[in-house]
Short mmCIF file of N, CA and C and ligand atoms in Angstrom, two decimals:
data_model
loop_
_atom_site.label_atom_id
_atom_site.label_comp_id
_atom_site.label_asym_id
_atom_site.label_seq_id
_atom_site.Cartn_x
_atom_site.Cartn_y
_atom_site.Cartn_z
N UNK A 1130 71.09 88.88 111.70
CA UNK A 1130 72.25 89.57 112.29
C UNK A 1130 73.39 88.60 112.56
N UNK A 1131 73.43 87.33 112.11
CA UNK A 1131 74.47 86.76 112.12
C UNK A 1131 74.28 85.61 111.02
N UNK A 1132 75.81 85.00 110.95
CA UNK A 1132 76.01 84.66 109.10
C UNK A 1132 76.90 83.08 110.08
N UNK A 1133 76.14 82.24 109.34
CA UNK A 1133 76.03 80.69 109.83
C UNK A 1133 77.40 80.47 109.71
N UNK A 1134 78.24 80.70 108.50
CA UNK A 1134 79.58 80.58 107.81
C UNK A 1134 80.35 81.47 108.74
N UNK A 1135 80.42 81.75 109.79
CA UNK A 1135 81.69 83.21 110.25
C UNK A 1135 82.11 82.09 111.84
N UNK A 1136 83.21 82.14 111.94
CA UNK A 1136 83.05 81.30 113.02
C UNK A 1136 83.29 82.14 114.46
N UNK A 1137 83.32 83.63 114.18
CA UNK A 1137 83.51 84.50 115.29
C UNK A 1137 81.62 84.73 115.83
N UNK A 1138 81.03 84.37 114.60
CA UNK A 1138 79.73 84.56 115.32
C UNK A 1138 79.33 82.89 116.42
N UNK A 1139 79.82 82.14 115.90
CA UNK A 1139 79.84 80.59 116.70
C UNK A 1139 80.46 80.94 117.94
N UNK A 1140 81.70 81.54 117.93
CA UNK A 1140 82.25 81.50 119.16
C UNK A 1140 81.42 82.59 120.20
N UNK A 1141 81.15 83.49 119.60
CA UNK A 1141 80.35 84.94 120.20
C UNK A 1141 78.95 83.96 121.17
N UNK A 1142 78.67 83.61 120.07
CA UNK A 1142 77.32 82.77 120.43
C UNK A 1142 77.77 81.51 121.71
N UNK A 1143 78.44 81.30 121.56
CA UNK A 1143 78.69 79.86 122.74
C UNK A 1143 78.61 78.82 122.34
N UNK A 1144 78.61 78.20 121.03
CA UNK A 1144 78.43 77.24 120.39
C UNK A 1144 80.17 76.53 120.18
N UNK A 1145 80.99 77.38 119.97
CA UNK A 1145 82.37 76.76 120.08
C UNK A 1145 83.20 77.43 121.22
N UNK A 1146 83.91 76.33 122.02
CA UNK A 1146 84.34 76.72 123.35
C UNK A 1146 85.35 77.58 123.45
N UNK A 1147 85.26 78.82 124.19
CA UNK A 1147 86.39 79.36 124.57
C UNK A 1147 87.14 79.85 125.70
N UNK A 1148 87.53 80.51 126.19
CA UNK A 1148 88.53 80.88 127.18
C UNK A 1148 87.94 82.49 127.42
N UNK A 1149 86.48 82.52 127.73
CA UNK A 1149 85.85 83.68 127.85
C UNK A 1149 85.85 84.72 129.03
N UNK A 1150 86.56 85.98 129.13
CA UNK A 1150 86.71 86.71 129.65
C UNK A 1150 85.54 87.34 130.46
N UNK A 1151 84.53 87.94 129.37
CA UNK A 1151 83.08 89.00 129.83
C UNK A 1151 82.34 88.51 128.63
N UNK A 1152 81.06 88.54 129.24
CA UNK A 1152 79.87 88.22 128.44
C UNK A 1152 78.91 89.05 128.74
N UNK A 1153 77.99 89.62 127.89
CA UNK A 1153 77.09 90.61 128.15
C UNK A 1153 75.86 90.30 127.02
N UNK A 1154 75.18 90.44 126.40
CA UNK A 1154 73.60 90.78 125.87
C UNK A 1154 74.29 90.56 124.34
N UNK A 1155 75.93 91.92 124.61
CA UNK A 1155 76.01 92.36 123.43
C UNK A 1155 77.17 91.70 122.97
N UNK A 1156 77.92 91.34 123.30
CA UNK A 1156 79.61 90.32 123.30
C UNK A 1156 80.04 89.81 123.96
N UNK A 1157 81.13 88.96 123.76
CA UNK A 1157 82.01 88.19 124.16
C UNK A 1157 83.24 88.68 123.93
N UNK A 1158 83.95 88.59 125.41
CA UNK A 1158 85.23 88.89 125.06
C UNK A 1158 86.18 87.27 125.15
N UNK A 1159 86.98 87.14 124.14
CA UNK A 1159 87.49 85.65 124.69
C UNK A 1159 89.25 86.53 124.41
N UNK A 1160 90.29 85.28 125.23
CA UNK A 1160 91.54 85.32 124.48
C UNK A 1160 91.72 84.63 123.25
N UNK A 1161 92.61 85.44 122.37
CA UNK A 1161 92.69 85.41 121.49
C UNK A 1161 93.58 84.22 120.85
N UNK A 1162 93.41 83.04 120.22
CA UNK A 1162 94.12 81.72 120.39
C UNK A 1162 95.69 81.64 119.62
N UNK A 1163 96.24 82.93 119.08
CA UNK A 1163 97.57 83.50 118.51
C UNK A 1163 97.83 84.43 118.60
N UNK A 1164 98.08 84.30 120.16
CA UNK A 1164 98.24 85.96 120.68
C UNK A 1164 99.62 86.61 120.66
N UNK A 1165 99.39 88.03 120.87
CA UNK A 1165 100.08 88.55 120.16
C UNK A 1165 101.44 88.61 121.51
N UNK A 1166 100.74 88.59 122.87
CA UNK A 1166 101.44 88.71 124.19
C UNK A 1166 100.38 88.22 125.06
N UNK A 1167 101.08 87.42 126.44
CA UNK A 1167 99.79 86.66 127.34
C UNK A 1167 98.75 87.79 127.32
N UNK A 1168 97.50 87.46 127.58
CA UNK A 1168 96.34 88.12 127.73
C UNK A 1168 95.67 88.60 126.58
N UNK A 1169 96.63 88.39 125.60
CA UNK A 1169 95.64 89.08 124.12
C UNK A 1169 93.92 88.82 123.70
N UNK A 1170 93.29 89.99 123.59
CA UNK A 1170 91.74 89.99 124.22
C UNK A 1170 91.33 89.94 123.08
N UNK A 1171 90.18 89.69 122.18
CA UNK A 1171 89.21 90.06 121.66
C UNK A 1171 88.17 90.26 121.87
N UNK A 1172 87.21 91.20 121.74
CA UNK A 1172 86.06 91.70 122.13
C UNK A 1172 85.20 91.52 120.73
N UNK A 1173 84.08 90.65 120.59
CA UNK A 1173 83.11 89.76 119.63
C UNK A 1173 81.88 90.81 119.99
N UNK A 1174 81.55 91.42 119.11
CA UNK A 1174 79.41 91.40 119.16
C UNK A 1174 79.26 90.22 119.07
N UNK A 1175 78.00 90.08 119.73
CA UNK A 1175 77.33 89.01 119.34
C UNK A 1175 76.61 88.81 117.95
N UNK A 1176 76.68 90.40 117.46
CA UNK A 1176 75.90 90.30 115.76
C UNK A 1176 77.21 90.39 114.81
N UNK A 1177 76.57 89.84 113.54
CA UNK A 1177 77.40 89.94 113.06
C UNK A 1177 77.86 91.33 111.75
N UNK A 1178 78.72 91.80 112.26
CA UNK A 1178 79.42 93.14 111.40
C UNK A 1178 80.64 92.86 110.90
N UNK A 1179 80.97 93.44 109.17
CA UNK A 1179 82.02 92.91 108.89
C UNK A 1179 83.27 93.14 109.63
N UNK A 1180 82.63 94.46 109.51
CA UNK A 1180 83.91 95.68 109.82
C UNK A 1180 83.41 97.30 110.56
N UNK A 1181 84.19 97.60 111.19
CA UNK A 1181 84.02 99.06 111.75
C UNK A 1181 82.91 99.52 111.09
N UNK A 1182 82.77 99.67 109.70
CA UNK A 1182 81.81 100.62 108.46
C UNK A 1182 80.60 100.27 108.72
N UNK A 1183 80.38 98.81 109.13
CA UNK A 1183 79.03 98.11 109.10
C UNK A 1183 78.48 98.06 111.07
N UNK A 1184 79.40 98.34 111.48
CA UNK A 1184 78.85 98.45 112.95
C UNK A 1184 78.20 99.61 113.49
N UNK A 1185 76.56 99.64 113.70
CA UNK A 1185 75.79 100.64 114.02
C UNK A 1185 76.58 101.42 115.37
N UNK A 1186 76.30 102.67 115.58
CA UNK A 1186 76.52 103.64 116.40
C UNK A 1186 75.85 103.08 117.62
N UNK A 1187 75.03 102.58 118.11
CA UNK A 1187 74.46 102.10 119.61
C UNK A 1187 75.42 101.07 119.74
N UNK A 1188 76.03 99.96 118.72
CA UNK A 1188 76.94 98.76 119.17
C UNK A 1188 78.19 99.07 119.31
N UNK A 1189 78.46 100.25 118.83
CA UNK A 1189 79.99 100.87 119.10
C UNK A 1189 80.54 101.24 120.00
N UNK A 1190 79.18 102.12 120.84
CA UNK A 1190 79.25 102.80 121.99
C UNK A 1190 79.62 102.22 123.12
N UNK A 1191 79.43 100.77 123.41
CA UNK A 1191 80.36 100.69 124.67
C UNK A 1191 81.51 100.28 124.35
N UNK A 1192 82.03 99.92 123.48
CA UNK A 1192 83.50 99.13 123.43
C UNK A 1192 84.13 99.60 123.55
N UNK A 1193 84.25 101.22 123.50
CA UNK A 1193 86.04 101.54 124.27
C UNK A 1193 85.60 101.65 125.78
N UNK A 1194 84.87 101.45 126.25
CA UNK A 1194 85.12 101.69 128.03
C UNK A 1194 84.85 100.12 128.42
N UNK A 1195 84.86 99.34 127.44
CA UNK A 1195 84.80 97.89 127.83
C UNK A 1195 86.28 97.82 127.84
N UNK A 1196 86.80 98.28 126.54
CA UNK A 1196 87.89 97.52 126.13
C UNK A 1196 88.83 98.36 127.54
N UNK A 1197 88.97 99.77 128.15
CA UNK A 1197 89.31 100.43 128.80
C UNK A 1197 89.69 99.58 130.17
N UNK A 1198 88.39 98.85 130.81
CA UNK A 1198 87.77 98.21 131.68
C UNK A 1198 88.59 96.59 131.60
N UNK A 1199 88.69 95.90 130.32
CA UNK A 1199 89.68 94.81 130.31
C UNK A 1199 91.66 95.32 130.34
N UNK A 1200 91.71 96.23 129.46
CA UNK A 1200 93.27 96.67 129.62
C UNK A 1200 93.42 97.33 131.34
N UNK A 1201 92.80 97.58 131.90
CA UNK A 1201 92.70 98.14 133.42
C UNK A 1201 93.56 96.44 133.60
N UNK A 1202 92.39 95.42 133.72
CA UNK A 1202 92.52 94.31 134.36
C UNK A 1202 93.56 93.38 134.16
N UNK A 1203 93.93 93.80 132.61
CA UNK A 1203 95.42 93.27 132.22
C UNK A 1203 96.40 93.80 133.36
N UNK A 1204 96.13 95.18 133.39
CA UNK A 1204 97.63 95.72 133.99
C UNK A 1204 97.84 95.57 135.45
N UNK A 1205 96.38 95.10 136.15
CA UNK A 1205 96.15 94.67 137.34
C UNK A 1205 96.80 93.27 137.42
N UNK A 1206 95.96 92.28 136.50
CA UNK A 1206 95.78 91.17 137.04
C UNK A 1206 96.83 90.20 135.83
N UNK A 1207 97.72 90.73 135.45
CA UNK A 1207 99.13 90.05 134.77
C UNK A 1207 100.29 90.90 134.65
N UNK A 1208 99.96 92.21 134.78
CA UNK A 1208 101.12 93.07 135.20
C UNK A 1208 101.69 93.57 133.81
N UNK A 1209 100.82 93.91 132.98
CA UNK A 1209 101.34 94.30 131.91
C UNK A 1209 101.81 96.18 132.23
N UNK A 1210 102.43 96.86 131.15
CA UNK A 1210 102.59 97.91 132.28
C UNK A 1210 101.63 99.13 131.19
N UNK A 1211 100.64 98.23 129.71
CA UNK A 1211 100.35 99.16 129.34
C UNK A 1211 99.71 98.13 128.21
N UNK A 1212 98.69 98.63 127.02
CA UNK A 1212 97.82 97.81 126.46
C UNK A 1212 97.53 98.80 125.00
N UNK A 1213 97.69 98.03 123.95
CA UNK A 1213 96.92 98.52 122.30
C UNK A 1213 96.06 98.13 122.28
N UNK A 1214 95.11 98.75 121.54
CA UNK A 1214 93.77 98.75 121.26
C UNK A 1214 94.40 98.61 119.66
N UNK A 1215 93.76 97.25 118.81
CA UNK A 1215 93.62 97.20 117.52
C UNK A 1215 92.49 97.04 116.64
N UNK A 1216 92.56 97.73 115.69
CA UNK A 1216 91.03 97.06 114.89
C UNK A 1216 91.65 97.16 113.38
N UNK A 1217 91.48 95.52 112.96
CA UNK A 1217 91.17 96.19 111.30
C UNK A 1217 90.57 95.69 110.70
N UNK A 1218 90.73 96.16 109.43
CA UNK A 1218 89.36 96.35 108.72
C UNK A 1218 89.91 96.09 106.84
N UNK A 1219 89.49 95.41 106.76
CA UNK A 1219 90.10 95.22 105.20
C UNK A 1219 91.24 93.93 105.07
N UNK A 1220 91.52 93.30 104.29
CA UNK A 1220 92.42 92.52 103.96
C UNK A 1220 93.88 93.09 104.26
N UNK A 1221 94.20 94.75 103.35
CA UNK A 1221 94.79 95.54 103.30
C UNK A 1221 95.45 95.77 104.37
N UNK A 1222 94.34 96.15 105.79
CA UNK A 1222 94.42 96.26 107.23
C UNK A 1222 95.23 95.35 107.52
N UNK A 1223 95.34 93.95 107.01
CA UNK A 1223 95.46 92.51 108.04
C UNK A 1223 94.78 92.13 108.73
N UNK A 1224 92.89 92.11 108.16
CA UNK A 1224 91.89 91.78 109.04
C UNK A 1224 92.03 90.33 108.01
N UNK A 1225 91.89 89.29 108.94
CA UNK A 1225 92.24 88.03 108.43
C UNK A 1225 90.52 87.18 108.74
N UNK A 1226 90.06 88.20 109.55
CA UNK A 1226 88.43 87.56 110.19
C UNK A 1226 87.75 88.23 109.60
N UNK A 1227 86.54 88.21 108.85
CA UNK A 1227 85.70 89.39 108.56
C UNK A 1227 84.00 89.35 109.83
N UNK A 1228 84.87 89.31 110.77
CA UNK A 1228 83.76 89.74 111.73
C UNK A 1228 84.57 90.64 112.84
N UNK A 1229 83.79 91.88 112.61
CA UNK A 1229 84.14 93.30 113.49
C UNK A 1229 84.93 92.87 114.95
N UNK A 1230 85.82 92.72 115.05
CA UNK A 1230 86.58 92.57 116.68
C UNK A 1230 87.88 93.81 116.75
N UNK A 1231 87.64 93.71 118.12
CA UNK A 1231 88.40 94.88 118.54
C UNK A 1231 90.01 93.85 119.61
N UNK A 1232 91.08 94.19 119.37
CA UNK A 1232 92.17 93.74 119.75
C UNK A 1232 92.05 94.35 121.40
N UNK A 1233 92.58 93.57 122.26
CA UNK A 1233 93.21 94.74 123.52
C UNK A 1233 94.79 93.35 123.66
N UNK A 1234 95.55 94.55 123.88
CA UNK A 1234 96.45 93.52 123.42
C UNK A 1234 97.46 94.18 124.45
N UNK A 1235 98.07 93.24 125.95
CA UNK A 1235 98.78 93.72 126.67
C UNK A 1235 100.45 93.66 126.44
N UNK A 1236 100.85 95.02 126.54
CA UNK A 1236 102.24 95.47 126.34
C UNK A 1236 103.38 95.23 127.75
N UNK A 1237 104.14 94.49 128.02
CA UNK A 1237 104.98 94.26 128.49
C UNK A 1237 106.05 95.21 129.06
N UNK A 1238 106.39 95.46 129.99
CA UNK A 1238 108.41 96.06 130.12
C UNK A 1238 109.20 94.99 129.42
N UNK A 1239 109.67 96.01 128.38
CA UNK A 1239 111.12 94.85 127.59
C UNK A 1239 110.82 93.96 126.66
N UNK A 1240 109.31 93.94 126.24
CA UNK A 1240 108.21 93.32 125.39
C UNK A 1240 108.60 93.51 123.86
N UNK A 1241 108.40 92.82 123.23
CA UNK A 1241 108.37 92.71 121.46
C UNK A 1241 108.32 94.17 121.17
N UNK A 1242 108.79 94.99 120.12
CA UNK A 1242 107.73 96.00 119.58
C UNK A 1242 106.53 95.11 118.76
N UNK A 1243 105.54 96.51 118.42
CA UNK A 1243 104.66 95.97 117.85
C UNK A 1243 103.38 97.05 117.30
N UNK A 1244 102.67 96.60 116.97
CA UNK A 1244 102.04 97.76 116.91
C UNK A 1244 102.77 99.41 115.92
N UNK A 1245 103.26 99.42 115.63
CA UNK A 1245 103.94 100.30 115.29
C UNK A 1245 104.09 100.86 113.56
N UNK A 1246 104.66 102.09 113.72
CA UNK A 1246 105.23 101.83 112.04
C UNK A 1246 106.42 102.93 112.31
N UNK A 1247 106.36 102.92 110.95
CA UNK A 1247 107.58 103.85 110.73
C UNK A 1247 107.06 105.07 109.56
N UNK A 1248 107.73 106.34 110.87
CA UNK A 1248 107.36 107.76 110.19
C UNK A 1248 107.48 108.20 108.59
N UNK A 1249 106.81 108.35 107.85
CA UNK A 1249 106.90 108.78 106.42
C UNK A 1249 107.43 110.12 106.29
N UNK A 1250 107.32 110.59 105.04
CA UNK A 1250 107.46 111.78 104.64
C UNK A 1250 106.57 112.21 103.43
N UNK A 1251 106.06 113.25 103.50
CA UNK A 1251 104.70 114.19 102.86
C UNK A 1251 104.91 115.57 102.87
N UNK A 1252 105.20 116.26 100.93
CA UNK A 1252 104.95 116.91 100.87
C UNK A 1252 104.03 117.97 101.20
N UNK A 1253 103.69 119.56 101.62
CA UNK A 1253 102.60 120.09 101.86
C UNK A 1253 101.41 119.73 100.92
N UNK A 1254 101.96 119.79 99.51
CA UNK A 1254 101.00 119.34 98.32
C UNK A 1254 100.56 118.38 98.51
N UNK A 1255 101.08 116.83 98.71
CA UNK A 1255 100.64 115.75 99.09
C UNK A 1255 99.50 115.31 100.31
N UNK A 1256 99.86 116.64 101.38
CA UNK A 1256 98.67 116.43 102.31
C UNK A 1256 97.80 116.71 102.39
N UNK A 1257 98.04 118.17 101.54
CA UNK A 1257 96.53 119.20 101.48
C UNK A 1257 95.70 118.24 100.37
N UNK A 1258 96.36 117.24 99.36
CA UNK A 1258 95.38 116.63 98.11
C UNK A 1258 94.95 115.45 99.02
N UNK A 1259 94.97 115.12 99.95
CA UNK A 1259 95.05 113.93 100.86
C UNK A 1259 94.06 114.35 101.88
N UNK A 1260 94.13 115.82 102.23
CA UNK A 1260 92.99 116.53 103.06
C UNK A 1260 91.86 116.71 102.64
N UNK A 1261 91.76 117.17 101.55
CA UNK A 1261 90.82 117.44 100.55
C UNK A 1261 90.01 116.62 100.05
N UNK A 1262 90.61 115.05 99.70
CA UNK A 1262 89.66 114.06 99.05
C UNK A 1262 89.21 113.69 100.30
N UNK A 1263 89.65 113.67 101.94
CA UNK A 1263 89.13 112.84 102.97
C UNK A 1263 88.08 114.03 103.38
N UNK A 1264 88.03 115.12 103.27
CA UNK A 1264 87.03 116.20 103.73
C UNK A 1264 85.39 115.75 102.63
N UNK A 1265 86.15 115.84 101.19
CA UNK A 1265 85.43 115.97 100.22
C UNK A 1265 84.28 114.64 100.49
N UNK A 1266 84.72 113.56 101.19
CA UNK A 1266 84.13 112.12 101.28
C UNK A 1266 83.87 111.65 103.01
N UNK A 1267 83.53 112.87 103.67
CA UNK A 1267 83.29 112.68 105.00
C UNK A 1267 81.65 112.53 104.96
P1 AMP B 2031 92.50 90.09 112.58
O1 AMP B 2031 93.80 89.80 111.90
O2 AMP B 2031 92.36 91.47 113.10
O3 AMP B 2031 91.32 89.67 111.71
O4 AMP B 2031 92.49 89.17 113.87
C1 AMP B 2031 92.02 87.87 113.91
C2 AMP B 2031 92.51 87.29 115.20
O5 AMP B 2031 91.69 86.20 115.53
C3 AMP B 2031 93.94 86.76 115.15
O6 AMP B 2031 94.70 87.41 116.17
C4 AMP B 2031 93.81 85.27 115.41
O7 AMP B 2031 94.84 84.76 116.20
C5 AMP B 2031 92.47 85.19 116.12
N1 AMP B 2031 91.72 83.97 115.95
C6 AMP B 2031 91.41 83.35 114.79
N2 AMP B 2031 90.63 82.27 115.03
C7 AMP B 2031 90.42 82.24 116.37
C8 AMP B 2031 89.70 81.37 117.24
N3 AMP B 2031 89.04 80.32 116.78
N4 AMP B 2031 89.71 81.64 118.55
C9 AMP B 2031 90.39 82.71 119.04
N5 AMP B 2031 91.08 83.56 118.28
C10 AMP B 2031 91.11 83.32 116.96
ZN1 ZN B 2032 80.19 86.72 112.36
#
């Protein structure tokens, strides 16, 4: 359950030092060392998963009321006035790590944008063929 070569499993593990938030059985949360705004979190399993696809349903299950539980403490304890939750997954994504971490990433008054995109436009045809292949492959 973990891959010698990943260095998010080293850090998860305690073997390379970090700036560790919460520790539990199942992860490590450390700050994140190119963050995106003070407090930027990552939340580590301790096993190793590439990505969302490969992370079993029992290891999934607590991380949003963890991650819930650290953005609380951001907005407490640095005064952020609000927090993203990021994950990705793929190169494509801009997952630059291939070990499963979840972003909590505190938002500021008057702060960078971020997080964000910009609204498209989609034919009805275009969505229903777009509905269809994601139904067809659920
Ligand atoms: P992602 O682009 O979603 O794969 O995110 C990887 C994140 O890991 C980036 O925000 C990096 O700044 C961060 N990062 C990479 N190496 C380390 C490290 N050794 N310690 C802490 N954060 C790291
Ligand atoms: Zn790993």
């Amino acid at each position: 359950m973990r891959d010698e070569n990943c260095i998010f499993c080293r850090i998860a593990a305690g073997e390379i030092p970090s700036e560790t938030i919460y520790e539990d059985d199942a992860c490590r949360v450390i700050l994140d060392l190119g963050p995106a705004s003070n407090g930027h979190m990552l939340i580590l399993p301790k096993d190793h998963y590439a990505d969302v696809t490969e992370l079993p349903e029992e290891a999934a299950a607590p991380l949003l009321p963890l991650a819930a539980r650290l953005g609380k403490a951001a907005m407490k304890g640095l005064g952020c006035a609000g927090f993203n939750l990021v994950q990705n997954n793929g190169e494509a994504a801009g997952q630059t790590v291939r070990h499963f971490h979840l972003h909590v990433i505190p938002r500021y008054e008057g702060g960078p944008a971020m997080c964000a995109w910009t609204p498209g436009e989609q034919t009805p045809e275009e969505r229903a063929a777009a509905g269809k292949a994601l139904r067809e492959n659920l």
